[in-house]
Amino acid sequence: MQWPEFSTKSWRTCGKRPHSGYYWLAYSWENLLPSCIGCNRPDSSGAQRVGKWNRFPVSGKHASRPAEIADEQPLLLNPLRDDPAQHLEFDPESGRIIGTTERGRMTILVLNLNREGLKEKRRDIYESVRLRSQEAIGAGDRGDFKTVDRHLEFLLQHKSGQAEYAMAGRPAVGRSKETIRYMLQRLG
Ligand SMILES: [Zn+2]
């Protein structure tokens, strides 16, 4: 995969004329996304320059006018428009996120999604969700629905994707989906 260079070597020189920048999107709400520093800030300390910063890798050409934006094919996933599960997979063994599509792989590359700290955090989340899932199942078997109830909120937050690192937590709940469904029915 071609590494997306920083702005001066990418979209600014994409096409024949120098790119004027996405000036018409600067104040567009749909174009603004919250981000943590780790994903956004440019960092050249490693082997590869990482961080979103002002990079907009695309497949084909960058749009240089508002009319062209509909045909532009961004390679970074938009969390509001794209379903990450269609492009990314979590590996519980390594804690890594794996791209299953070109866009998934590019997003991992640019945001450095397997950077130090994230893999460990994801593994911890996976393990704690797995343990609490087991506890909930055990409690359900004993008829201790007060304990089940205490775990359910946490588990459902991962299942629904609301919890932080839910991509790592969700598969740990998924393994006991049938039991969770059963317990939910029991709880009414
Ligand atoms: Zn981030």
PDB file of C-alpha atoms and ligand atoms in Angstrom:
ATOM      1  CA  MET A   1       0.000   0.000   0.000  1.00  0.00           C
ATOM      2  CA  GLN A   2       1.251   3.431  -0.907  1.00  0.00           C
ATOM      3  CA  TRP A   3       2.062   5.510   2.108  1.00  0.00           C
ATOM      4  CA  PRO A   4       0.064   8.767   2.125  1.00  0.00           C
ATOM      5  CA  GLU A   5       2.550  11.601   2.339  1.00  0.00           C
ATOM      6  CA  PHE A   6       2.015  14.763   4.342  1.00  0.00           C
ATOM      7  CA  SER A   7      -0.029  17.481   2.706  1.00  0.00           C
ATOM      8  CA  THR A   8       2.738  19.235   0.806  1.00  0.00           C
ATOM      9  CA  LYS A   9       3.330  16.035  -1.131  1.00  0.00           C
ATOM     10  CA  SER A  10      -0.215  14.750  -1.421  1.00  0.00           C
ATOM     11  CA  TRP A  11      -3.411  16.615  -2.088  1.00  0.00           C
ATOM     12  CA  ARG A  12      -1.681  19.948  -2.694  1.00  0.00           C
ATOM     13  CA  THR A  13      -0.005  18.502  -5.741  1.00  0.00           C
ATOM     14  CA  CYS A  14      -2.739  16.043  -6.723  1.00  0.00           C
ATOM     15  CA  GLY A  15      -3.649  16.608 -10.350  1.00  0.00           C
ATOM     16  CA  LYS A  16      -2.064  19.083 -12.746  1.00  0.00           C
ATOM     17  CA  ARG A  17      -2.604  22.300 -10.805  1.00  0.00           C
ATOM     18  CA  PRO A  18      -1.669  22.798  -7.144  1.00  0.00           C
ATOM     19  CA  HIS A  19      -4.600  21.904  -4.905  1.00  0.00           C
ATOM     20  CA  SER A  20      -6.288  24.878  -3.283  1.00  0.00           C
ATOM     21  CA  GLY A  21      -7.285  22.962  -0.163  1.00  0.00           C
ATOM     22  CA  TYR A  22     -10.767  21.961   0.940  1.00  0.00           C
ATOM     23  CA  TYR A  23     -11.634  25.584   1.785  1.00  0.00           C
ATOM     24  CA  TRP A  24     -15.390  25.071   1.273  1.00  0.00           C
ATOM     25  CA  LEU A  25     -15.438  22.339   3.926  1.00  0.00           C
ATOM     26  CA  ALA A  26     -13.543  24.272   6.606  1.00  0.00           C
ATOM     27  CA  TYR A  27     -16.732  25.363   8.398  1.00  0.00           C
ATOM     28  CA  SER A  28     -18.923  22.428   7.449  1.00  0.00           C
ATOM     29  CA  TRP A  29     -20.178  20.632  10.548  1.00  0.00           C
ATOM     30  CA  GLU A  30     -20.422  17.276   8.795  1.00  0.00           C
ATOM     31  CA  ASN A  31     -16.742  17.534   8.022  1.00  0.00           C
ATOM     32  CA  LEU A  32     -15.669  17.958  11.642  1.00  0.00           C
ATOM     33  CA  LEU A  33     -14.955  14.896  13.736  1.00  0.00           C
ATOM     34  CA  PRO A  34     -13.671  14.657  17.293  1.00  0.00           C
ATOM     35  CA  SER A  35     -10.318  12.949  17.609  1.00  0.00           C
ATOM     36  CA  CYS A  36      -7.808  12.065  20.291  1.00  0.00           C
ATOM     37  CA  ILE A  37      -4.320  13.564  20.109  1.00  0.00           C
ATOM     38  CA  GLY A  38      -2.733  10.181  19.410  1.00  0.00           C
ATOM     39  CA  CYS A  39      -4.696   9.679  16.193  1.00  0.00           C
ATOM     40  CA  ASN A  40      -4.515  13.242  14.944  1.00  0.00           C
ATOM     41  CA  ARG A  41      -1.114  14.685  15.828  1.00  0.00           C
ATOM     42  CA  PRO A  42       1.671  14.178  13.286  1.00  0.00           C
ATOM     43  CA  ASP A  43       4.475  12.071  14.707  1.00  0.00           C
ATOM     44  CA  SER A  44       7.674  11.203  12.864  1.00  0.00           C
ATOM     45  CA  SER A  45       9.520   9.601  15.757  1.00  0.00           C
ATOM     46  CA  GLY A  46       8.914   6.025  14.522  1.00  0.00           C
ATOM     47  CA  ALA A  47       9.793   4.312  11.267  1.00  0.00           C
ATOM     48  CA  GLN A  48       6.749   5.857   9.595  1.00  0.00           C
ATOM     49  CA  ARG A  49       5.170   9.257   9.893  1.00  0.00           C
ATOM     50  CA  VAL A  50       1.800   8.784  11.515  1.00  0.00           C
ATOM     51  CA  GLY A  51      -1.174  10.872  12.580  1.00  0.00           C
ATOM     52  CA  LYS A  52      -4.144  12.135  10.613  1.00  0.00           C
ATOM     53  CA  TRP A  53      -3.168  15.799  10.740  1.00  0.00           C
ATOM     54  CA  ASN A  54      -4.134  17.189   7.295  1.00  0.00           C
ATOM     55  CA  ARG A  55      -3.829  14.040   5.273  1.00  0.00           C
ATOM     56  CA  PHE A  56      -6.754  12.933   3.159  1.00  0.00           C
ATOM     57  CA  PRO A  57      -5.731   9.795   1.283  1.00  0.00           C
ATOM     58  CA  VAL A  58      -8.126   8.995  -1.538  1.00  0.00           C
ATOM     59  CA  SER A  59      -8.498   6.375  -4.197  1.00  0.00           C
ATOM     60  CA  GLY A  60      -8.008   8.255  -7.476  1.00  0.00           C
ATOM     61  CA  LYS A  61      -8.008  12.047  -7.444  1.00  0.00           C
ATOM     62  CA  HIS A  62      -8.672  14.545  -4.694  1.00  0.00           C
ATOM     63  CA  ALA A  63     -11.683  16.766  -5.265  1.00  0.00           C
ATOM     64  CA  SER A  64     -10.624  20.358  -5.876  1.00  0.00           C
ATOM     65  CA  ARG A  65     -14.092  21.888  -6.250  1.00  0.00           C
ATOM     66  CA  PRO A  66     -17.361  21.356  -4.341  1.00  0.00           C
ATOM     67  CA  ALA A  67     -18.906  19.711  -7.416  1.00  0.00           C
ATOM     68  CA  GLU A  68     -16.241  17.008  -7.417  1.00  0.00           C
ATOM     69  CA  ILE A  69     -16.652  15.948  -3.804  1.00  0.00           C
ATOM     70  CA  ALA A  70     -19.416  13.434  -4.556  1.00  0.00           C
ATOM     71  CA  ASP A  71     -17.025  11.481  -6.785  1.00  0.00           C
ATOM     72  CA  GLU A  72     -14.093  11.555  -4.402  1.00  0.00           C
ATOM     73  CA  GLN A  73     -13.353   8.216  -2.804  1.00  0.00           C
ATOM     74  CA  PRO A  74     -11.852   8.779   0.628  1.00  0.00           C
ATOM     75  CA  LEU A  75      -9.676   6.005   1.995  1.00  0.00           C
ATOM     76  CA  LEU A  76     -10.106   7.010   5.616  1.00  0.00           C
ATOM     77  CA  LEU A  77     -13.162   5.629   7.341  1.00  0.00           C
ATOM     78  CA  ASN A  78     -15.690   8.162   8.563  1.00  0.00           C
ATOM     79  CA  PRO A  79     -17.076   6.904  11.899  1.00  0.00           C
ATOM     80  CA  LEU A  80     -20.375   8.650  11.218  1.00  0.00           C
ATOM     81  CA  ARG A  81     -20.879   7.235   7.727  1.00  0.00           C
ATOM     82  CA  ASP A  82     -19.002   3.972   7.698  1.00  0.00           C
ATOM     83  CA  ASP A  83     -19.542   0.894   9.810  1.00  0.00           C
ATOM     84  CA  PRO A  84     -16.080   0.041  11.206  1.00  0.00           C
ATOM     85  CA  ALA A  85     -17.077  -3.628  11.490  1.00  0.00           C
ATOM     86  CA  GLN A  86     -17.211  -3.775   7.675  1.00  0.00           C
ATOM     87  CA  HIS A  87     -13.549  -2.754   7.435  1.00  0.00           C
ATOM     88  CA  LEU A  88     -11.812  -3.664  10.686  1.00  0.00           C
ATOM     89  CA  GLU A  89     -11.379  -6.770  12.762  1.00  0.00           C
ATOM     90  CA  PHE A  90     -10.048  -7.254  16.268  1.00  0.00           C
ATOM     91  CA  ASP A  91      -7.512  -9.960  17.059  1.00  0.00           C
ATOM     92  CA  PRO A  92      -7.830 -10.887  20.763  1.00  0.00           C
ATOM     93  CA  GLU A  93      -4.457 -12.684  20.782  1.00  0.00           C
ATOM     94  CA  SER A  94      -2.355  -9.684  19.806  1.00  0.00           C
ATOM     95  CA  GLY A  95      -4.762  -6.876  20.650  1.00  0.00           C
ATOM     96  CA  ARG A  96      -4.276  -5.573  17.113  1.00  0.00           C
ATOM     97  CA  ILE A  97      -6.900  -4.167  14.795  1.00  0.00           C
ATOM     98  CA  ILE A  98      -6.661  -5.736  11.347  1.00  0.00           C
ATOM     99  CA  GLY A  99      -7.920  -4.092   8.176  1.00  0.00           C
ATOM    100  CA  THR A 100     -10.153  -6.331   6.056  1.00  0.00           C
ATOM    101  CA  THR A 101     -10.528  -3.739   3.279  1.00  0.00           C
ATOM    102  CA  GLU A 102      -8.201  -1.192   1.666  1.00  0.00           C
ATOM    103  CA  ARG A 103      -9.952   1.618   3.532  1.00  0.00           C
ATOM    104  CA  GLY A 104      -9.634  -0.252   6.803  1.00  0.00           C
ATOM    105  CA  ARG A 105      -5.907  -0.811   6.241  1.00  0.00           C
ATOM    106  CA  MET A 106      -5.324   2.827   5.292  1.00  0.00           C
ATOM    107  CA  THR A 107      -7.167   4.062   8.381  1.00  0.00           C
ATOM    108  CA  ILE A 108      -5.035   1.828  10.607  1.00  0.00           C
ATOM    109  CA  LEU A 109      -1.894   3.069   8.878  1.00  0.00           C
ATOM    110  CA  VAL A 110      -2.658   6.795   9.059  1.00  0.00           C
ATOM    111  CA  LEU A 111      -4.106   6.820  12.587  1.00  0.00           C
ATOM    112  CA  ASN A 112      -1.532   4.292  13.773  1.00  0.00           C
ATOM    113  CA  LEU A 113      -4.278   2.264  15.415  1.00  0.00           C
ATOM    114  CA  ASN A 114      -1.906  -0.442  16.627  1.00  0.00           C
ATOM    115  CA  ARG A 115       0.358   1.967  18.462  1.00  0.00           C
ATOM    116  CA  GLU A 116       1.902   1.335  21.853  1.00  0.00           C
ATOM    117  CA  GLY A 117      -0.691   1.231  24.610  1.00  0.00           C
ATOM    118  CA  LEU A 118      -3.760   0.576  22.469  1.00  0.00           C
ATOM    119  CA  LYS A 119      -3.083  -3.126  21.908  1.00  0.00           C
ATOM    120  CA  GLU A 120      -2.593  -3.705  25.636  1.00  0.00           C
ATOM    121  CA  LYS A 121      -5.707  -1.706  26.477  1.00  0.00           C
ATOM    122  CA  ARG A 122      -7.795  -3.693  23.984  1.00  0.00           C
ATOM    123  CA  ARG A 123      -6.549  -7.000  25.354  1.00  0.00           C
ATOM    124  CA  ASP A 124      -7.425  -5.864  28.895  1.00  0.00           C
ATOM    125  CA  ILE A 125     -10.916  -4.834  27.793  1.00  0.00           C
ATOM    126  CA  TYR A 126     -11.446  -8.114  25.938  1.00  0.00           C
ATOM    127  CA  GLU A 127     -10.410 -10.089  29.016  1.00  0.00           C
ATOM    128  CA  SER A 128     -12.547  -8.098  31.465  1.00  0.00           C
ATOM    129  CA  VAL A 129     -15.599  -8.380  29.206  1.00  0.00           C
ATOM    130  CA  ARG A 130     -14.987 -12.109  28.795  1.00  0.00           C
ATOM    131  CA  LEU A 131     -14.710 -12.606  32.574  1.00  0.00           C
ATOM    132  CA  ARG A 132     -17.797 -10.548  33.340  1.00  0.00           C
ATOM    133  CA  SER A 133     -19.672 -12.392  30.627  1.00  0.00           C
ATOM    134  CA  GLN A 134     -18.749 -15.687  32.291  1.00  0.00           C
ATOM    135  CA  GLU A 135     -19.708 -14.340  35.699  1.00  0.00           C
ATOM    136  CA  ALA A 136     -23.066 -13.217  34.386  1.00  0.00           C
ATOM    137  CA  ILE A 137     -23.703 -16.618  32.833  1.00  0.00           C
ATOM    138  CA  GLY A 138     -22.707 -18.385  36.061  1.00  0.00           C
ATOM    139  CA  ALA A 139     -24.937 -16.100  38.099  1.00  0.00           C
ATOM    140  CA  GLY A 140     -27.807 -16.696  35.682  1.00  0.00           C
ATOM    141  CA  ASP A 141     -27.398 -20.453  36.102  1.00  0.00           C
ATOM    142  CA  ARG A 142     -27.580 -20.021  39.888  1.00  0.00           C
ATOM    143  CA  GLY A 143     -30.672 -17.868  39.565  1.00  0.00           C
ATOM    144  CA  ASP A 144     -28.782 -14.860  40.964  1.00  0.00           C
ATOM    145  CA  PHE A 145     -30.352 -12.271  38.687  1.00  0.00           C
ATOM    146  CA  LYS A 146     -29.235  -9.363  40.834  1.00  0.00           C
ATOM    147  CA  THR A 147     -25.644 -10.161  39.828  1.00  0.00           C
ATOM    148  CA  VAL A 148     -26.681 -10.735  36.213  1.00  0.00           C
ATOM    149  CA  ASP A 149     -28.318  -7.332  36.222  1.00  0.00           C
ATOM    150  CA  ARG A 150     -25.141  -5.711  37.541  1.00  0.00           C
ATOM    151  CA  HIS A 151     -23.103  -7.117  34.644  1.00  0.00           C
ATOM    152  CA  LEU A 152     -25.672  -6.730  31.908  1.00  0.00           C
ATOM    153  CA  GLU A 153     -25.423  -2.957  31.576  1.00  0.00           C
ATOM    154  CA  PHE A 154     -21.654  -3.199  31.106  1.00  0.00           C
ATOM    155  CA  LEU A 155     -21.946  -6.063  28.639  1.00  0.00           C
ATOM    156  CA  LEU A 156     -24.680  -4.429  26.633  1.00  0.00           C
ATOM    157  CA  GLN A 157     -22.640  -1.227  26.331  1.00  0.00           C
ATOM    158  CA  HIS A 158     -19.927  -3.250  24.639  1.00  0.00           C
ATOM    159  CA  LYS A 159     -22.403  -5.184  22.574  1.00  0.00           C
ATOM    160  CA  SER A 160     -24.034  -2.006  21.319  1.00  0.00           C
ATOM    161  CA  GLY A 161     -20.718  -0.225  20.685  1.00  0.00           C
ATOM    162  CA  GLN A 162     -21.291   2.546  23.234  1.00  0.00           C
ATOM    163  CA  ALA A 163     -18.424   1.532  25.494  1.00  0.00           C
ATOM    164  CA  GLU A 164     -14.863   2.683  24.891  1.00  0.00           C
ATOM    165  CA  TYR A 165     -12.883   0.043  22.960  1.00  0.00           C
ATOM    166  CA  ALA A 166     -16.149  -1.756  22.182  1.00  0.00           C
ATOM    167  CA  MET A 167     -14.558  -3.323  19.122  1.00  0.00           C
ATOM    168  CA  ALA A 168     -12.374  -5.325  21.505  1.00  0.00           C
ATOM    169  CA  GLY A 169     -15.156  -5.919  24.014  1.00  0.00           C
ATOM    170  CA  ARG A 170     -17.904  -6.956  21.610  1.00  0.00           C
ATOM    171  CA  PRO A 171     -16.455 -10.313  20.511  1.00  0.00           C
ATOM    172  CA  ALA A 172     -16.027 -11.275  24.174  1.00  0.00           C
ATOM    173  CA  VAL A 173     -19.758 -10.764  24.708  1.00  0.00           C
ATOM    174  CA  GLY A 174     -20.602 -12.365  21.397  1.00  0.00           C
ATOM    175  CA  ARG A 175     -19.396 -15.725  22.560  1.00  0.00           C
ATOM    176  CA  SER A 176     -22.194 -15.872  25.082  1.00  0.00           C
ATOM    177  CA  LYS A 177     -24.834 -14.138  23.024  1.00  0.00           C
ATOM    178  CA  GLU A 178     -27.379 -16.919  23.356  1.00  0.00           C
ATOM    179  CA  THR A 179     -27.058 -16.974  27.113  1.00  0.00           C
ATOM    180  CA  ILE A 180     -27.269 -13.194  27.350  1.00  0.00           C
ATOM    181  CA  ARG A 181     -30.421 -13.249  25.245  1.00  0.00           C
ATOM    182  CA  TYR A 182     -31.840 -15.975  27.464  1.00  0.00           C
ATOM    183  CA  MET A 183     -31.015 -13.976  30.580  1.00  0.00           C
ATOM    184  CA  LEU A 184     -32.564 -10.851  29.124  1.00  0.00           C
ATOM    185  CA  GLN A 185     -35.771 -12.788  28.554  1.00  0.00           C
ATOM    186  CA  ARG A 186     -35.666 -14.085  32.108  1.00  0.00           C
ATOM    187  CA  LEU A 187     -35.255 -10.539  33.386  1.00  0.00           C
ATOM    188  CA  GLY A 188     -38.256  -9.459  31.358  1.00  0.00           C
TER     189      GLY A 188
HETATM  190 ZN    ZN B   1      -7.847   8.264  18.558  1.00  0.00          ZN
END
